[in-house]
JSON list of C-alpha atoms in Angstrom, two decimals:
[
{"chain": "A", "resi": 1, "resn": "LEU", "atom": "CA", "xyz": [-0.30, -0.10, 0.01]},
{"chain": "A", "resi": 2, "resn": "GLU", "atom": "CA", "xyz": [2.90, 2.17, 0.00]},
{"chain": "A", "resi": 3, "resn": "VAL", "atom": "CA", "xyz": [2.23, 3.72, 3.62]},
{"chain": "A", "resi": 4, "resn": "CYS", "atom": "CA", "xyz": [5.49, 4.81, 3.86]},
{"chain": "A", "resi": 5, "resn": "GLN", "atom": "CA", "xyz": [5.60, 6.80, 0.40]},
{"chain": "A", "resi": 6, "resn": "LYS", "atom": "CA", "xyz": [2.57, 8.38, 1.42]},
{"chain": "A", "resi": 7, "resn": "LEU", "atom": "CA", "xyz": [3.51, 9.20, 4.82]},
{"chain": "A", "resi": 8, "resn": "ASP", "atom": "CA", "xyz": [6.54, 11.02, 2.95]},
{"chain": "A", "resi": 9, "resn": "SER", "atom": "CA", "xyz": [4.39, 13.02, 0.65]},
{"chain": "A", "resi": 10, "resn": "LEU", "atom": "CA", "xyz": [1.93, 13.89, 3.16]},
{"chain": "A", "resi": 11, "resn": "PHE", "atom": "CA", "xyz": [5.13, 15.43, 5.30]},
{"chain": "A", "resi": 12, "resn": "SER", "atom": "CA", "xyz": [6.22, 16.99, 2.20]},
{"chain": "A", "resi": 13, "resn": "HIS", "atom": "CA", "xyz": [2.82, 19.33, 1.92]},
{"chain": "A", "resi": 14, "resn": "MET", "atom": "CA", "xyz": [3.00, 19.97, 5.54]},
{"chain": "A", "resi": 15, "resn": "ALA", "atom": "CA", "xyz": [3.59, 23.63, 6.84]},
{"chain": "A", "resi": 16, "resn": "PRO", "atom": "CA", "xyz": [7.53, 23.78, 8.20]},
{"chain": "A", "resi": 17, "resn": "ARG", "atom": "CA", "xyz": [6.42, 23.89, 11.50]},
{"chain": "A", "resi": 18, "resn": "ASP", "atom": "CA", "xyz": [4.55, 20.78, 11.75]},
{"chain": "A", "resi": 19, "resn": "GLN", "atom": "CA", "xyz": [7.34, 19.30, 9.76]},
{"chain": "A", "resi": 20, "resn": "LYS", "atom": "CA", "xyz": [9.72, 19.93, 12.29]},
{"chain": "A", "resi": 21, "resn": "ASP", "atom": "CA", "xyz": [7.44, 18.91, 14.90]},
{"chain": "A", "resi": 22, "resn": "MET", "atom": "CA", "xyz": [6.91, 15.46, 13.16]},
{"chain": "A", "resi": 23, "resn": "LYS", "atom": "CA", "xyz": [10.73, 15.17, 12.56]},
{"chain": "A", "resi": 24, "resn": "LEU", "atom": "CA", "xyz": [11.22, 15.81, 16.58]},
{"chain": "A", "resi": 25, "resn": "ALA", "atom": "CA", "xyz": [8.72, 13.15, 17.37]},
{"chain": "A", "resi": 26, "resn": "LEU", "atom": "CA", "xyz": [10.31, 10.36, 15.01]},
{"chain": "A", "resi": 27, "resn": "ASN", "atom": "CA", "xyz": [13.96, 11.14, 16.03]},
{"chain": "A", "resi": 28, "resn": "VAL", "atom": "CA", "xyz": [12.85, 10.93, 19.78]},
{"chain": "A", "resi": 29, "resn": "PHE", "atom": "CA", "xyz": [11.42, 7.30, 18.94]},
{"chain": "A", "resi": 30, "resn": "GLU", "atom": "CA", "xyz": [15.16, 6.69, 17.13]},
{"chain": "A", "resi": 31, "resn": "ASN", "atom": "CA", "xyz": [17.55, 8.56, 19.30]},
{"chain": "A", "resi": 32, "resn": "ALA", "atom": "CA", "xyz": [19.56, 6.69, 21.56]},
{"chain": "A", "resi": 33, "resn": "VAL", "atom": "CA", "xyz": [20.07, 9.30, 23.88]},
{"chain": "A", "resi": 34, "resn": "ALA", "atom": "CA", "xyz": [16.28, 9.98, 23.98]},
{"chain": "A", "resi": 35, "resn": "GLY", "atom": "CA", "xyz": [15.75, 6.20, 24.33]},
{"chain": "A", "resi": 36, "resn": "LEU", "atom": "CA", "xyz": [18.32, 5.93, 27.41]},
{"chain": "A", "resi": 37, "resn": "VAL", "atom": "CA", "xyz": [17.01, 8.89, 29.07]},
{"chain": "A", "resi": 38, "resn": "LEU", "atom": "CA", "xyz": [13.13, 8.04, 28.97]},
{"chain": "A", "resi": 39, "resn": "GLU", "atom": "CA", "xyz": [13.22, 4.28, 29.08]},
{"chain": "A", "resi": 40, "resn": "GLY", "atom": "CA", "xyz": [17.00, 3.09, 29.74]},
{"chain": "A", "resi": 41, "resn": "ARG", "atom": "CA", "xyz": [17.40, 1.92, 25.97]},
{"chain": "A", "resi": 42, "resn": "ILE", "atom": "CA", "xyz": [20.51, 2.65, 24.12]},
{"chain": "A", "resi": 43, "resn": "THR", "atom": "CA", "xyz": [19.47, 0.88, 21.02]},
{"chain": "A", "resi": 44, "resn": "PRO", "atom": "CA", "xyz": [18.02, 2.96, 18.22]},
{"chain": "A", "resi": 45, "resn": "PHE", "atom": "CA", "xyz": [14.39, 2.02, 17.56]},
{"chain": "A", "resi": 46, "resn": "THR", "atom": "CA", "xyz": [14.61, 0.92, 14.06]},
{"chain": "A", "resi": 47, "resn": "GLN", "atom": "CA", "xyz": [17.70, -1.51, 15.01]},
{"chain": "A", "resi": 48, "resn": "LEU", "atom": "CA", "xyz": [15.73, -3.31, 17.34]},
{"chain": "A", "resi": 49, "resn": "ASP", "atom": "CA", "xyz": [14.01, -6.62, 16.24]},
{"chain": "A", "resi": 50, "resn": "PRO", "atom": "CA", "xyz": [10.08, -6.50, 15.83]},
{"chain": "A", "resi": 51, "resn": "LYS", "atom": "CA", "xyz": [9.00, -7.81, 19.10]},
{"chain": "A", "resi": 52, "resn": "ALA", "atom": "CA", "xyz": [11.52, -5.31, 21.03]},
{"chain": "A", "resi": 53, "resn": "GLN", "atom": "CA", "xyz": [9.61, -2.69, 18.49]},
{"chain": "A", "resi": 54, "resn": "ASP", "atom": "CA", "xyz": [6.40, -3.75, 19.81]},
{"chain": "A", "resi": 55, "resn": "GLU", "atom": "CA", "xyz": [7.59, -3.71, 23.39]},
{"chain": "A", "resi": 56, "resn": "VAL", "atom": "CA", "xyz": [8.64, -0.10, 23.10]},
{"chain": "A", "resi": 57, "resn": "LEU", "atom": "CA", "xyz": [5.62, 0.97, 21.49]},
{"chain": "A", "resi": 58, "resn": "ALA", "atom": "CA", "xyz": [3.73, -0.47, 24.03]},
{"chain": "A", "resi": 59, "resn": "ARG", "atom": "CA", "xyz": [5.66, 1.26, 27.02]},
{"chain": "A", "resi": 60, "resn": "TRP", "atom": "CA", "xyz": [5.25, 4.70, 25.14]},
{"chain": "A", "resi": 61, "resn": "ARG", "atom": "CA", "xyz": [1.32, 3.97, 24.56]},
{"chain": "A", "resi": 62, "resn": "GLY", "atom": "CA", "xyz": [1.09, 3.21, 28.52]},
{"chain": "A", "resi": 63, "resn": "SER", "atom": "CA", "xyz": [3.96, 6.11, 29.64]},
{"chain": "A", "resi": 64, "resn": "ARG", "atom": "CA", "xyz": [3.57, 8.06, 32.49]},
{"chain": "A", "resi": 65, "resn": "LEU", "atom": "CA", "xyz": [4.72, 10.80, 30.44]},
{"chain": "A", "resi": 66, "resn": "GLY", "atom": "CA", "xyz": [2.27, 12.52, 28.52]},
{"chain": "A", "resi": 67, "resn": "THR", "atom": "CA", "xyz": [4.54, 13.62, 25.80]},
{"chain": "A", "resi": 68, "resn": "ALA", "atom": "CA", "xyz": [5.65, 10.27, 25.37]},
{"chain": "A", "resi": 69, "resn": "ARG", "atom": "CA", "xyz": [1.58, 9.20, 25.11]},
{"chain": "A", "resi": 70, "resn": "VAL", "atom": "CA", "xyz": [0.95, 11.92, 22.53]},
{"chain": "A", "resi": 71, "resn": "ILE", "atom": "CA", "xyz": [4.00, 10.97, 20.62]},
{"chain": "A", "resi": 72, "resn": "TYR", "atom": "CA", "xyz": [2.70, 7.45, 20.15]},
{"chain": "A", "resi": 73, "resn": "ARG", "atom": "CA", "xyz": [-0.86, 8.31, 19.33]},
{"chain": "A", "resi": 74, "resn": "SER", "atom": "CA", "xyz": [0.27, 11.25, 16.68]},
{"chain": "A", "resi": 75, "resn": "VAL", "atom": "CA", "xyz": [2.41, 8.44, 14.75]},
{"chain": "A", "resi": 76, "resn": "ARG", "atom": "CA", "xyz": [0.15, 5.41, 15.37]},
{"chain": "A", "resi": 77, "resn": "ASP", "atom": "CA", "xyz": [-2.88, 7.86, 13.88]},
{"chain": "A", "resi": 78, "resn": "LEU", "atom": "CA", "xyz": [-1.23, 8.96, 10.87]},
{"chain": "A", "resi": 79, "resn": "VAL", "atom": "CA", "xyz": [-0.08, 5.43, 9.84]},
{"chain": "A", "resi": 80, "resn": "ALA", "atom": "CA", "xyz": [-3.12, 3.83, 10.77]},
{"chain": "A", "resi": 81, "resn": "GLY", "atom": "CA", "xyz": [-5.09, 6.78, 8.82]},
{"chain": "A", "resi": 82, "resn": "THR", "atom": "CA", "xyz": [-2.93, 6.23, 5.85]},
{"chain": "A", "resi": 83, "resn": "TYR", "atom": "CA", "xyz": [-2.94, 2.51, 5.81]},
{"chain": "A", "resi": 84, "resn": "TRP", "atom": "CA", "xyz": [-6.90, 2.21, 6.21]},
{"chain": "A", "resi": 85, "resn": "GLY", "atom": "CA", "xyz": [-7.43, 5.44, 4.04]},
{"chain": "A", "resi": 86, "resn": "ASP", "atom": "CA", "xyz": [-6.32, 3.51, 1.51]},
{"chain": "A", "resi": 87, "resn": "PRO", "atom": "CA", "xyz": [-9.45, 2.09, -0.89]},
{"chain": "A", "resi": 88, "resn": "LYS", "atom": "CA", "xyz": [-7.50, -1.28, -1.13]},
{"chain": "A", "resi": 89, "resn": "CYS", "atom": "CA", "xyz": [-8.49, -1.75, 2.52]},
{"chain": "A", "resi": 90, "resn": "PHE", "atom": "CA", "xyz": [-12.25, -0.98, 2.38]},
{"chain": "A", "resi": 91, "resn": "ALA", "atom": "CA", "xyz": [-13.37, -4.40, 1.45]},
{"chain": "A", "resi": 92, "resn": "ALA", "atom": "CA", "xyz": [-11.40, -5.88, 4.44]},
{"chain": "A", "resi": 93, "resn": "VAL", "atom": "CA", "xyz": [-13.50, -4.05, 6.96]},
{"chain": "A", "resi": 94, "resn": "GLY", "atom": "CA", "xyz": [-16.72, -4.26, 4.97]},
{"chain": "A", "resi": 95, "resn": "TYR", "atom": "CA", "xyz": [-16.69, -0.14, 4.51]},
{"chain": "A", "resi": 96, "resn": "PRO", "atom": "CA", "xyz": [-17.91, 0.32, 0.44]},
{"chain": "A", "resi": 97, "resn": "GLY", "atom": "CA", "xyz": [-15.99, 3.74, 0.43]},
{"chain": "A", "resi": 98, "resn": "PRO", "atom": "CA", "xyz": [-16.98, 7.30, 0.97]},
{"chain": "A", "resi": 99, "resn": "PRO", "atom": "CA", "xyz": [-20.37, 8.15, -0.33]},
{"chain": "A", "resi": 100, "resn": "ALA", "atom": "CA", "xyz": [-20.62, 10.27, -3.67]},
{"chain": "A", "resi": 101, "resn": "LEU", "atom": "CA", "xyz": [-21.09, 14.14, -3.28]},
{"chain": "A", "resi": 102, "resn": "GLY", "atom": "CA", "xyz": [-22.16, 16.20, -5.82]},
{"chain": "A", "resi": 103, "resn": "GLY", "atom": "CA", "xyz": [-23.17, 15.23, -9.13]}
]
C-alpha cells in the first residue's frame, strides 16, 4: 500500500513548523540518547527486532509521561489513517467507501 511513501508525501506538504514537530517526534523514537533517558534503551528503534519494537511502542502507549503518549498516538494515528484510508483496505473491513457527493 506504500504507506511510507504516502506519509513522506504528506509530510512534504505540511507547514514547516509541523514538519519540524514530526521530525522531532520520530527522532525521539529513534535517538539512542532519548531512548536511554526516557526508558533505559540505547539501541535505536529501527535497529531493534520487531518484538522489541512492539514492546517499546507498548511502553510509550502506556507511559506516565504525557509527551510520550502524545507522540505515540500521533505517529499511530498517522500510520493507521494512511493505511486504512487506502481504498484497497475498504473491503477488508466491509466499508463501501466514501459516499459520492455532488453530481
